[in-house]
Every structure is written in C-alpha cells, then in structure tokens.
Amino acid sequence: MSILNWLKQRYFDARILLRYGTLYPEVVDLPGGEHMVCVDPRDPRARKLVVTNPLRGRFPRNQQFWRFACESLAPQTAIDIGANFGECLYTAYYPPQTLVLGVEANPQLLGYLEESRRLHPDGDRIHLRQVLAGEETGPAADFFIHTTWSGGSTATAAIAEGDQRFQKVSVPVETVDNLIRQTQPLPLDRQQIVFKIDVEGFEGHVLRGMTRTLSHCRAALGMMEFDTRMLTAAGEKIEDFWACLEQLFTIYVFTSDSEARPAPRGNFAVVQEWLSGMKQHTDLVLLRGEWPAAEQLLNQRWVSDAVQLNTRNVA
C-alpha cells in the first residue's frame, strides 16, 4: 500500500470513528442520511462501498437509479436481484402502491437484510427471498460465496474454479416470474416494474427467468451490470446475448459514471468501442414498453441532448 493510500485510509478511519463512535459500525447511513443499513463491518466491500462512500459524498449510480426510479415513477413492483447488503434496496422511500422484492442468494447476508428491513419505514412492503434467481425453478444449485468480498459471490462455477477465496454452498433456485407471481397479486398487464440485476455474470439466466413478466407487464425499467468477461465465463455468447437484449429493450449504456448513451440498434460494434474504454464492464439501463415518465427521468438525469444527437448520427 502506498503512503498516499495509507493516509487516505487513516483519514476515513478517523471520520468513521467520529461519525459512529467505532471503527467497525454495524449500522450505517446510506447516501442522503435518510435511511440506515446493517452491514458486516469486517467485509471489505461493505466497508469501502457502504460505510465509506457516504462519508466521501459519493452516491453510486446504481443507488441513484434505484432511488429516483422507485420514488419518481411509483412502480407497482420493484425487484432488486442481487441485493447484497441492501444498499440499493433500502435507499428509497416507496410509494404506497409499490410492492418491493429483495432477492439475494448468499445466505450469509440474509440476517443483515432482515435487520435493515426492520429499520426501514416501508419495511412492511419489502419482501426478502434468499434464492438464486435463475432461468428455471428447480432443485438447489451450487452458489459460490466470495469470503473476502461479498459482492464477488457468484453462481458461475468457472469464475470460482480454483480460487480458494470461494466457499461453495447449495441454494434454492427460483425464477423472477414465479417470485413476482407468488408475491404480487396485481395482474402483470396492470404493472409497471422497476428492476435491478447485479449477479456477477448470471444476468442472462435471470432475464430468461423473467420473460413472462417482461412479455406481459405494462412497462419495465431496469439497471443491469454488463461485464463481458463474467458473462462469457457464465456461457453467454456476447453478440447473441446483446441481440436478445435488443429484442426485449431499448438499451442505454453508461459510458461514464454519470452519463448514459442510447445504444444504436443493430450496431453492437459501436457498443464494443465504448466498452473497450471501460475494461469491458459497465451498467445498462433497459426500458421496455411505453413509459414516458421513465424516458423523461433517464433524459433528465443521465442522457444529455448532445449524447442523444451523436448516437443518432452514428446509427
């Protein structure tokens, strides 16, 4: 560790101690300071991304997306797939008509999620499921817990193979279609849905398990991690996967922390050029159906007029 990084770490240690009275707080503020979340303070990911980020004044784009989409659009269903410690799930207030689902495969995180749910003012409408979201409901499957970075846990065996930091466990498998059907009594054709998917390369399996929901709901808006290396390790052919996404959604690609570009349809080569500058890793925003308020939210917060114009010219 460099001297500069060591000094930064000591600086934030001092701020954590001043804010919480301990170097290892178990309940911390989310960005904005309106909600709290329970974490394992010894987990490096929790310490860096959940404990320290608010002290740095950082509001990560996945948390921004979730909060603004849920609060501004008032969907009938909001589902966070790959909830981790709930830093997205618990950052929003939820309108009275919104039913919320938090899905996390790692059994070690469920207790923290439950404690955070009890602290949340809308906790009675937040439902937690400790399952692996897959393309078919079936018997338990292998899941690999990353023992030093909770966010690296995955259902993709190729990612964990030969790495001693992973611990294999068995978890139940359920489709998003079934999870929503079991929890939300409102018919799909009356639902507008917000979703977030961050599952370390397993995104294709999740989407194939929510095709009924996407086909029958009024509209859907989601954010999904897109990491070509992890997707490839999970068995996806990237060009084919992208073509499937194009059939389902209008796609926006984050090309910086705060700016997303509408992806030119039928021209994945342009997207590959964007990805080359981001180490093949970014987030996508996915829009399906007619939802003018969702388009307005995207354009106001992440898609500038200049970016829209440039993308139209490329297409």
Coordinates of C-alpha atoms in Angstrom, one line a residue:
M1 CA 0.0 0.0 0.0
S2 CA 1.3 3.4 -1.0
I3 CA 1.8 6.2 1.6
L4 CA -1.0 8.2 -0.1
N5 CA -3.5 5.3 0.1
W6 CA -2.4 4.6 3.7
L7 CA -3.1 8.3 4.7
K8 CA -6.5 8.2 2.9
Q9 CA -7.4 5.0 4.8
R10 CA -6.4 6.6 8.1
Y11 CA -8.4 9.8 7.3
F12 CA -11.6 7.8 6.6
D13 CA -11.0 5.6 9.6
A14 CA -11.0 8.8 11.7
R15 CA -14.2 10.0 10.0
I16 CA -15.9 6.6 10.6
L17 CA -14.8 6.8 14.3
L18 CA -16.1 10.3 14.7
R19 CA -19.4 9.5 12.9
Y20 CA -20.2 6.2 14.6
G21 CA -18.1 6.0 17.7
T22 CA -16.4 2.9 16.5
L23 CA -14.1 1.8 13.6
Y24 CA -16.4 -1.1 12.9
P25 CA -20.0 0.2 12.8
E26 CA -22.7 -2.4 12.2
V27 CA -25.5 0.1 11.2
V28 CA -24.6 3.0 8.9
D29 CA -26.1 5.8 6.9
L30 CA -26.9 5.4 3.2
P31 CA -26.3 8.4 0.9
G32 CA -28.6 11.3 1.9
G33 CA -28.6 10.2 5.5
E34 CA -32.3 9.4 5.5
H35 CA -32.1 5.6 5.8
M36 CA -29.8 3.2 7.6
V37 CA -28.5 -0.2 6.6
C38 CA -27.0 -3.1 8.6
V39 CA -23.6 -4.4 7.4
D40 CA -20.8 -6.7 8.3
P41 CA -18.1 -4.1 9.2
R42 CA -15.3 -6.6 8.6
D43 CA -16.4 -7.2 5.0
P44 CA -14.1 -5.1 2.7
R45 CA -16.8 -4.4 0.2
A46 CA -19.2 -3.2 2.9
R47 CA -16.5 -1.0 4.4
K48 CA -15.5 0.5 1.1
L49 CA -18.8 0.9 -0.8
V50 CA -21.4 1.1 2.0
V51 CA -19.6 2.6 5.1
T52 CA -17.2 5.0 3.4
N53 CA -19.0 6.1 0.3
P54 CA -21.5 8.4 2.1
L55 CA -18.6 10.0 4.0
R56 CA -17.0 10.8 0.7
G57 CA -20.2 12.3 -0.6
R58 CA -20.5 9.6 -3.2
F59 CA -23.9 8.5 -4.4
P60 CA -23.2 5.5 -6.7
R61 CA -25.3 5.4 -9.9
N62 CA -27.0 2.1 -9.1
Q63 CA -28.3 3.6 -5.9
Q64 CA -29.2 6.8 -7.7
F65 CA -31.1 4.8 -10.3
W66 CA -33.0 2.8 -7.8
R67 CA -34.0 5.7 -5.6
F68 CA -35.1 8.0 -8.3
A69 CA -36.8 5.3 -10.3
C70 CA -38.8 3.9 -7.4
E71 CA -39.7 7.3 -5.9
S72 CA -40.4 9.2 -9.1
L73 CA -42.1 6.5 -11.2
A74 CA -44.1 4.8 -8.4
P75 CA -44.0 1.3 -10.0
Q76 CA -46.4 -1.4 -8.9
T77 CA -43.4 -3.8 -8.4
A78 CA -39.7 -3.1 -7.6
I79 CA -37.4 -6.0 -7.6
D80 CA -33.7 -5.9 -6.6
I81 CA -31.9 -9.0 -7.8
G82 CA -28.5 -9.4 -6.1
A83 CA -29.3 -7.1 -3.2
N84 CA -26.1 -7.7 -1.3
F85 CA -26.4 -5.7 2.0
G86 CA -29.3 -3.7 0.6
E87 CA -27.5 -0.5 -0.3
C88 CA -29.9 0.0 -3.2
L89 CA -33.0 -1.7 -1.8
Y90 CA -33.1 0.4 1.3
T91 CA -32.0 3.8 -0.1
A92 CA -35.5 4.7 -1.4
Y93 CA -38.8 5.6 0.1
Y94 CA -41.6 3.5 -1.5
P95 CA -44.9 4.9 -2.6
P96 CA -47.9 3.1 -1.0
Q97 CA -48.8 1.2 -4.2
T98 CA -45.3 -0.3 -4.6
L99 CA -44.6 -3.9 -3.6
V100 CA -40.8 -4.4 -3.1
L101 CA -38.8 -7.7 -3.6
G102 CA -35.2 -8.1 -2.5
V103 CA -33.5 -11.2 -3.9
E104 CA -30.2 -12.4 -2.6
A105 CA -28.6 -15.9 -3.0
N106 CA -25.9 -15.6 -0.3
P107 CA -27.4 -17.0 2.9
Q108 CA -24.8 -15.1 5.0
L109 CA -26.4 -11.8 4.0
L110 CA -30.0 -12.5 4.8
G111 CA -29.7 -11.6 8.5
Y112 CA -28.3 -8.2 7.7
L113 CA -31.1 -7.6 5.1
E114 CA -33.7 -8.6 7.6
E115 CA -32.4 -6.2 10.2
S116 CA -32.3 -3.4 7.7
R117 CA -35.8 -4.2 6.7
R118 CA -37.0 -3.7 10.3
L119 CA -35.3 -0.2 10.3
H120 CA -36.9 0.9 7.0
P121 CA -40.1 3.0 7.3
D122 CA -41.7 0.9 4.4
G123 CA -40.4 -2.4 5.7
D124 CA -43.8 -3.9 5.8
R125 CA -44.0 -3.8 2.0
I126 CA -40.4 -5.2 1.4
H127 CA -40.3 -8.9 0.9
L128 CA -36.9 -10.7 1.1
R129 CA -36.2 -14.0 -0.7
Q130 CA -32.9 -16.0 -0.2
V131 CA -32.9 -17.8 -3.5
L132 CA -30.8 -17.9 -6.7
A133 CA -32.7 -16.2 -9.4
G134 CA -32.4 -18.5 -12.5
E135 CA -34.0 -19.3 -15.7
E136 CA -36.0 -22.3 -14.4
T137 CA -37.4 -23.1 -11.0
G138 CA -35.8 -26.3 -9.8
P139 CA -33.7 -28.1 -7.3
A140 CA -31.0 -26.4 -5.3
A141 CA -27.9 -25.3 -7.2
D142 CA -24.3 -24.5 -6.3
F143 CA -23.5 -21.0 -5.3
F144 CA -20.0 -19.7 -4.6
I145 CA -19.6 -17.2 -1.7
H146 CA -16.6 -14.9 -2.0
T147 CA -15.2 -14.9 1.5
T148 CA -13.2 -11.7 1.3
W149 CA -15.5 -9.5 -1.0
S150 CA -19.2 -10.3 -0.7
G151 CA -20.0 -8.6 -4.0
G152 CA -17.9 -11.2 -5.8
S153 CA -20.1 -14.1 -4.9
T154 CA -21.5 -15.9 -8.0
A155 CA -23.4 -18.8 -9.3
T156 CA -20.9 -19.2 -12.2
A157 CA -18.6 -22.1 -11.4
A158 CA -16.0 -21.0 -13.9
I159 CA -15.4 -17.8 -12.1
A160 CA -14.8 -19.5 -8.7
E161 CA -12.9 -22.5 -10.1
G162 CA -9.5 -23.0 -8.4
D163 CA -9.9 -19.9 -6.2
Q164 CA -9.6 -20.6 -2.5
R165 CA -11.5 -17.5 -1.6
F166 CA -14.8 -19.0 -2.6
Q167 CA -16.9 -21.2 -0.4
K168 CA -19.5 -23.5 -2.2
V169 CA -23.0 -23.7 -0.8
S170 CA -26.3 -25.0 -2.1
V171 CA -29.2 -22.6 -2.5
P172 CA -32.8 -22.9 -3.9
V173 CA -33.4 -21.7 -7.4
E174 CA -36.5 -19.7 -8.4
T175 CA -37.4 -17.6 -11.5
V176 CA -38.3 -14.0 -11.2
D177 CA -41.6 -14.8 -12.9
N178 CA -42.5 -17.1 -10.0
L179 CA -41.2 -14.7 -7.4
I180 CA -43.4 -11.9 -8.7
R181 CA -46.4 -14.2 -9.2
Q182 CA -46.1 -15.5 -5.6
T183 CA -45.9 -12.1 -4.1
Q184 CA -47.7 -9.5 -6.2
P185 CA -51.5 -10.2 -6.6
L186 CA -51.9 -7.5 -9.2
P187 CA -52.1 -8.8 -12.8
L188 CA -49.0 -8.2 -14.9
D189 CA -50.8 -6.2 -17.5
R190 CA -51.5 -3.6 -14.8
Q191 CA -48.0 -3.4 -13.6
Q192 CA -45.1 -1.1 -14.3
I193 CA -41.9 -2.7 -13.0
V194 CA -38.5 -1.3 -11.8
F195 CA -35.7 -3.9 -11.5
K196 CA -32.0 -4.1 -10.8
I197 CA -29.8 -7.1 -11.7
D198 CA -26.3 -7.4 -10.4
V199 CA -25.3 -11.1 -10.2
E200 CA -21.7 -11.5 -11.4
G201 CA -22.2 -12.9 -14.8
F202 CA -25.5 -14.7 -14.2
E203 CA -27.6 -11.9 -15.7
G204 CA -28.6 -14.0 -18.8
H205 CA -30.1 -16.7 -16.6
V206 CA -32.1 -14.1 -14.6
L207 CA -33.5 -12.5 -17.7
R208 CA -34.5 -15.8 -19.2
G209 CA -36.4 -16.5 -16.0
M210 CA -38.4 -13.3 -16.2
T211 CA -39.6 -13.5 -19.8
R212 CA -43.2 -13.9 -18.8
T213 CA -43.0 -10.8 -16.6
L214 CA -41.4 -8.8 -19.4
S215 CA -43.8 -10.0 -22.0
H216 CA -47.0 -9.2 -20.1
C217 CA -46.3 -6.2 -17.9
R218 CA -47.3 -2.7 -19.0
A219 CA -43.7 -1.4 -18.9
A220 CA -40.4 -2.2 -17.3
L221 CA -37.3 -0.1 -16.4
G222 CA -34.2 -1.8 -15.1
M223 CA -30.5 -1.4 -14.5
M224 CA -28.2 -4.4 -15.2
E225 CA -24.5 -4.9 -14.7
F226 CA -22.8 -5.8 -18.0
D227 CA -19.4 -7.4 -17.7
T228 CA -18.4 -9.2 -20.9
R229 CA -15.8 -11.4 -19.2
M230 CA -18.1 -12.6 -16.5
L231 CA -20.9 -13.2 -19.0
T232 CA -18.6 -15.2 -21.2
A233 CA -17.5 -17.3 -18.1
A234 CA -21.2 -18.0 -17.5
G235 CA -21.5 -19.4 -21.0
E236 CA -23.0 -16.4 -22.8
K237 CA -22.1 -15.5 -26.4
I238 CA -21.9 -11.8 -26.0
E239 CA -23.1 -10.8 -29.5
D240 CA -26.1 -13.3 -29.2
F241 CA -26.8 -12.0 -25.7
W242 CA -26.8 -8.4 -26.9
A243 CA -29.1 -9.3 -29.8
C244 CA -31.6 -10.8 -27.3
L245 CA -31.4 -7.7 -25.2
E246 CA -32.2 -5.6 -28.3
Q247 CA -35.3 -7.7 -28.9
L248 CA -36.6 -7.0 -25.4
F249 CA -35.5 -3.5 -24.6
T250 CA -34.4 -0.1 -25.6
I251 CA -30.8 -0.1 -24.2
Y252 CA -28.8 2.7 -22.7
V253 CA -25.1 2.2 -21.9
F254 CA -23.2 4.1 -19.2
T255 CA -20.0 5.4 -20.8
S256 CA -19.0 7.4 -17.7
D257 CA -20.1 7.4 -14.1
S258 CA -22.8 9.9 -14.8
E259 CA -23.7 9.7 -18.5
A260 CA -25.6 7.0 -20.5
R261 CA -25.8 6.7 -24.2
P262 CA -28.7 5.2 -26.2
A263 CA -27.2 2.2 -27.9
P264 CA -27.6 2.3 -31.7
R265 CA -29.9 -0.7 -32.6
G266 CA -28.2 -3.4 -34.7
N267 CA -24.7 -1.9 -34.3
F268 CA -23.0 -3.7 -31.5
A269 CA -19.6 -2.7 -32.9
V270 CA -20.2 0.8 -31.6
V271 CA -21.1 -0.5 -28.2
Q272 CA -17.9 -2.6 -28.2
E273 CA -15.9 0.5 -28.9
W274 CA -17.5 2.2 -25.9
L275 CA -16.8 -0.9 -23.7
S276 CA -13.1 -1.0 -24.7
G277 CA -12.6 2.2 -22.8
M278 CA -14.3 0.7 -19.7
K279 CA -12.4 -2.6 -19.4
Q280 CA -15.5 -4.4 -20.8
H281 CA -17.5 -3.5 -17.7
T282 CA -20.4 -1.1 -17.3
D283 CA -24.1 -0.8 -16.4
L284 CA -27.0 -0.8 -18.8
V285 CA -30.4 0.8 -18.4
L286 CA -33.1 -1.3 -20.0
L287 CA -36.5 0.1 -21.0
R288 CA -39.4 -1.9 -22.3
G289 CA -42.9 -0.7 -23.2
E290 CA -44.4 2.8 -23.3
W291 CA -43.4 4.6 -20.1
P292 CA -43.0 8.4 -20.9
A293 CA -42.1 9.2 -17.3
A294 CA -39.3 6.7 -17.3
E295 CA -37.8 8.2 -20.5
Q296 CA -38.1 11.7 -19.1
L297 CA -36.3 10.5 -15.9
L298 CA -33.5 9.0 -18.0
N299 CA -33.0 12.1 -20.2
Q300 CA -33.1 14.5 -17.3
R301 CA -30.6 12.6 -15.1
W302 CA -28.2 10.6 -17.4
V303 CA -28.8 11.2 -21.1
S304 CA -27.7 14.6 -22.4
D305 CA -29.1 16.2 -25.6
A306 CA -25.7 16.1 -27.2
V307 CA -25.2 12.4 -26.5
Q308 CA -28.7 11.6 -28.0
L309 CA -27.8 13.6 -31.1
N310 CA -24.4 12.0 -31.5
T311 CA -25.8 8.5 -31.1
R312 CA -28.5 9.2 -33.7
N313 CA -25.8 10.3 -36.1
V314 CA -23.8 7.1 -35.5
A315 CA -26.8 4.9 -36.1

